[in-house]
Tab-separated table of C-alpha atoms in Angstrom:
chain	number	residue	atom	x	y	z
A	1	UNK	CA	0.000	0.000	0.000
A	2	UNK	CA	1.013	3.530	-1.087
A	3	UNK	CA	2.080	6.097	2.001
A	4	UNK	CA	-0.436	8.624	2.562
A	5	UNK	CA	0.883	11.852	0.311
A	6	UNK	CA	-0.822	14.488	2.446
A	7	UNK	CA	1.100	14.212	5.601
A	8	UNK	CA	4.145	15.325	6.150
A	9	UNK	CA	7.396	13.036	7.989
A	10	UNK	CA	6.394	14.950	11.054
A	11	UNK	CA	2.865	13.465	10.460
A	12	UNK	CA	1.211	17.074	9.579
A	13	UNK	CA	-1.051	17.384	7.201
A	14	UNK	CA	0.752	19.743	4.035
A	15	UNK	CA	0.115	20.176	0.416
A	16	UNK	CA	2.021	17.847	-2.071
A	17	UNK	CA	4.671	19.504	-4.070
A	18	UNK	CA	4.442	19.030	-7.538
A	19	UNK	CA	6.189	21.398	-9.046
A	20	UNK	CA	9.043	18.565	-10.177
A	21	UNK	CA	6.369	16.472	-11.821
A	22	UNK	CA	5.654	16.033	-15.691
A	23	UNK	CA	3.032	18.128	-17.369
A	24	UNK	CA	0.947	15.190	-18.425
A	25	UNK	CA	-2.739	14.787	-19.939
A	26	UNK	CA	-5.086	14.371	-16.951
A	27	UNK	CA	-8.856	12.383	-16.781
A	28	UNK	CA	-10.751	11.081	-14.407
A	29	UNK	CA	-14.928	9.775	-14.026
A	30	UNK	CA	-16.958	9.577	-11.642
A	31	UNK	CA	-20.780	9.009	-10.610
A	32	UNK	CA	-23.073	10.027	-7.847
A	33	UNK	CA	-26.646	8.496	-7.548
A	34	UNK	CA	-29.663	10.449	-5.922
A	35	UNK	CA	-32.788	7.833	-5.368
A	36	UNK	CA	-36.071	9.296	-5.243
A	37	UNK	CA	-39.742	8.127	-5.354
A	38	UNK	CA	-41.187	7.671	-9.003
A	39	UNK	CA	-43.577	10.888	-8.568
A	40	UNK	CA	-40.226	12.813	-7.802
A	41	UNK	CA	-38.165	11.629	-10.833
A	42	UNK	CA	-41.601	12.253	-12.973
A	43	UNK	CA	-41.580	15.487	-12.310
A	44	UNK	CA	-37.754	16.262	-13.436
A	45	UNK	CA	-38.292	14.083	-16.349
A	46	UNK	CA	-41.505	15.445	-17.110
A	47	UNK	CA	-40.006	19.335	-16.903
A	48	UNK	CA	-42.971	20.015	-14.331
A	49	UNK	CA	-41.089	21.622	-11.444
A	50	UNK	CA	-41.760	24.831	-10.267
A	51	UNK	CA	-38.630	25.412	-9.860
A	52	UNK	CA	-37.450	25.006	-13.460
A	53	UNK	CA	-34.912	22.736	-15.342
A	54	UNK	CA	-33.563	20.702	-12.485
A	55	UNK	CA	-30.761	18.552	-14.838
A	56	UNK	CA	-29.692	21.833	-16.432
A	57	UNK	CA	-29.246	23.614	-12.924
A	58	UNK	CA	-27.266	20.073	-11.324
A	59	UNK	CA	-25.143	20.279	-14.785
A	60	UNK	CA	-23.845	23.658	-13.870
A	61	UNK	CA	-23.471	23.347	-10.908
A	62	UNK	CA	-21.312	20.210	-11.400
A	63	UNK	CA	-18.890	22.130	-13.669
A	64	UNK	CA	-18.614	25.082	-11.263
A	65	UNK	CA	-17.682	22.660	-8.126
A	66	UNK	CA	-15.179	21.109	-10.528
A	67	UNK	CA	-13.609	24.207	-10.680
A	68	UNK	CA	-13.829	25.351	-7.087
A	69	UNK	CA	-12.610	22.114	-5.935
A	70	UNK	CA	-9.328	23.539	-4.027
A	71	UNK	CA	-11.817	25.811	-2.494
A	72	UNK	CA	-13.672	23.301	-0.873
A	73	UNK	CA	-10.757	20.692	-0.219
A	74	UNK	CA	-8.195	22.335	1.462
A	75	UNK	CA	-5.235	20.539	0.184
A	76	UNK	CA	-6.089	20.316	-3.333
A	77	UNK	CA	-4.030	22.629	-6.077
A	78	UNK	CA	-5.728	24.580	-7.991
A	79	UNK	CA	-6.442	23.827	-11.155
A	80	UNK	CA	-6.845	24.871	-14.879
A	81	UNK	CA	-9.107	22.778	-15.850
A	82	UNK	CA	-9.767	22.043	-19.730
A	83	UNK	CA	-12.865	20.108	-19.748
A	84	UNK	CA	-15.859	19.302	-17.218
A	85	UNK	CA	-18.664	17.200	-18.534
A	86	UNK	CA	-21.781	16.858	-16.413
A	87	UNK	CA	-24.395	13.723	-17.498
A	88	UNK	CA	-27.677	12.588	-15.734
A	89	UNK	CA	-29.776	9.935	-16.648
A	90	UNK	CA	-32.872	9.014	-15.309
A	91	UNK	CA	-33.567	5.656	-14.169
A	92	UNK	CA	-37.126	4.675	-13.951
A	93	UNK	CA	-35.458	0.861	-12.717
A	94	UNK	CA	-33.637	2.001	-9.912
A	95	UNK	CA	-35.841	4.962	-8.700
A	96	UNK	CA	-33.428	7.978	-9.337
A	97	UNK	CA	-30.769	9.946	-11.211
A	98	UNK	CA	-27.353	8.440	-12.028
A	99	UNK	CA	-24.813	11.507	-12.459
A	100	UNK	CA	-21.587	11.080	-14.168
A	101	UNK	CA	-18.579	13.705	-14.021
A	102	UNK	CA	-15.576	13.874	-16.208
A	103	UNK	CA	-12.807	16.067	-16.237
A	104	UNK	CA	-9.349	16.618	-17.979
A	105	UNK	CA	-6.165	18.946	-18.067
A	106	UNK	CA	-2.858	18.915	-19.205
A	107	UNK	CA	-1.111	19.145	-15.919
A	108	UNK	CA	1.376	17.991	-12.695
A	109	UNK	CA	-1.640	16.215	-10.628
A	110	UNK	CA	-4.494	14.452	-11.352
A	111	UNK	CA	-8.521	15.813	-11.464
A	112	UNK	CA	-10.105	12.642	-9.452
A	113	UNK	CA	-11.019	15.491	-6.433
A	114	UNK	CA	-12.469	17.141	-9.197
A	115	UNK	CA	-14.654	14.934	-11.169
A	116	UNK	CA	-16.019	13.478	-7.289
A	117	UNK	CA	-17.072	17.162	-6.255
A	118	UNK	CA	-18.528	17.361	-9.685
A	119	UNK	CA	-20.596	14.809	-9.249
A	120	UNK	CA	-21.625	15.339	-5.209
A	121	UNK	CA	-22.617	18.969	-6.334
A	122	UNK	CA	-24.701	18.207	-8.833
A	123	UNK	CA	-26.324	15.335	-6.391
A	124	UNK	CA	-26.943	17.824	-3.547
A	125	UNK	CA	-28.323	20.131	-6.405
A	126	UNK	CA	-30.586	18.099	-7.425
A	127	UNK	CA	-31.785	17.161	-3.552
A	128	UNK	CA	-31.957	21.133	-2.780
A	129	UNK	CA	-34.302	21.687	-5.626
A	130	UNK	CA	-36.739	18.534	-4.997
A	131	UNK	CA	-36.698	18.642	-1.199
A	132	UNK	CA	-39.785	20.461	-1.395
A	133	UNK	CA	-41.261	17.572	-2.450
A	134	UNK	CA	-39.515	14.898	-1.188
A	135	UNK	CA	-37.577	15.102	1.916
A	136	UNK	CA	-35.570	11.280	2.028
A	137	UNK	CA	-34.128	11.360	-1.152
A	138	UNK	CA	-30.904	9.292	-0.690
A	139	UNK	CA	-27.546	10.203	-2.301
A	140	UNK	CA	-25.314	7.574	-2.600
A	141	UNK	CA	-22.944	5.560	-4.511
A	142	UNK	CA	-20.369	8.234	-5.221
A	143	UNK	CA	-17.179	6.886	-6.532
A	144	UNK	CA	-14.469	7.458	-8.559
A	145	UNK	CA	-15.079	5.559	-11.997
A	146	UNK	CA	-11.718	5.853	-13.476
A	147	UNK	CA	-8.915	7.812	-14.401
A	148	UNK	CA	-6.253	8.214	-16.306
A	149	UNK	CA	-2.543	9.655	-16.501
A	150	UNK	CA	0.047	10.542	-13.962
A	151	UNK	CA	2.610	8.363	-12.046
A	152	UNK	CA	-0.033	5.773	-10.541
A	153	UNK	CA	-1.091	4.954	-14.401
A	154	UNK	CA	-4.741	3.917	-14.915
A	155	UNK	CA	-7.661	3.352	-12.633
A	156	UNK	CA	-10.743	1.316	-13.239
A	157	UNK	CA	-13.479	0.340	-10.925
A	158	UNK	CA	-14.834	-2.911	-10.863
């Protein structure tokens, strides 16, 4: 198992230093489900909630978390990112919204933090605007997908 990067031989926590590392090309995936009762995903599917376009607003909010991520993380670099894609699907099956995040750069660390806070964003944006109608929505399942690039190689989940 890998040493945790974050903390320091004095066992504080610090900021990696990067600066000696490659300028390589950068991806990563992840997802984020938020289960809901059928009436509830009708309604988002259906474009009947009052309070508007409910995919469009998680989308943008996804991409703007992306790129606030070393705002909200405190030892994460900031980044310039070069892509953030934002999907939700519907699944009538499952009872709920499956969100997937990508993002990529051309840089010295990778964008997993990123594509994650994509993802929980747009969940938690999609539970603010519904909780008026339904209060136990459940967000779960967020992961990292995969990723790509960098000194650990590739990343798949099973």
């Amino acid at each position: 198992m890998s040493e945790l990067t974050h903390i320091n031989a004095s066992g504080e926590a610090n900021m990696v230093d990067v600066s000696d590392k490659a300028v390589t090309s950068r991806e990563a995936r992840a997802e984020a489900w938020v289960l809901m009762a059928p009436e509830t995903l009708a309604l988002i599917v259906e474009g009947r909630h009052h309070k508007g376009d409910v995919f469009a607003t998680a989308r943008i909010a996804g991409i703007m978390a992306a790129k606030k991520t070393s705002d909200l993380i405190p030892l994460c670099h900031p980044l310039a990112l070069s892509k953030v894609e934002v999907k939700l699907e519907p699944d009538g099956e499952r009872g709920g919204v499956r969100i997937e995040s990508y993002c990529k750069l051309a840089g010295q660390t990778g964008v997993e933090m990123e594509a994650l806070t994509a993802a929980s964003v747009a969940a938690l944006t999609i539970y603010d605007m519904c909780k008026a109608v339904q209060k136990d929505m459940l967000i779960e399942g967020i992961r990292l997908l995969e990723k790509r690039g960098g000194k650990s190689g590739e990343f798949k989940a099973k």
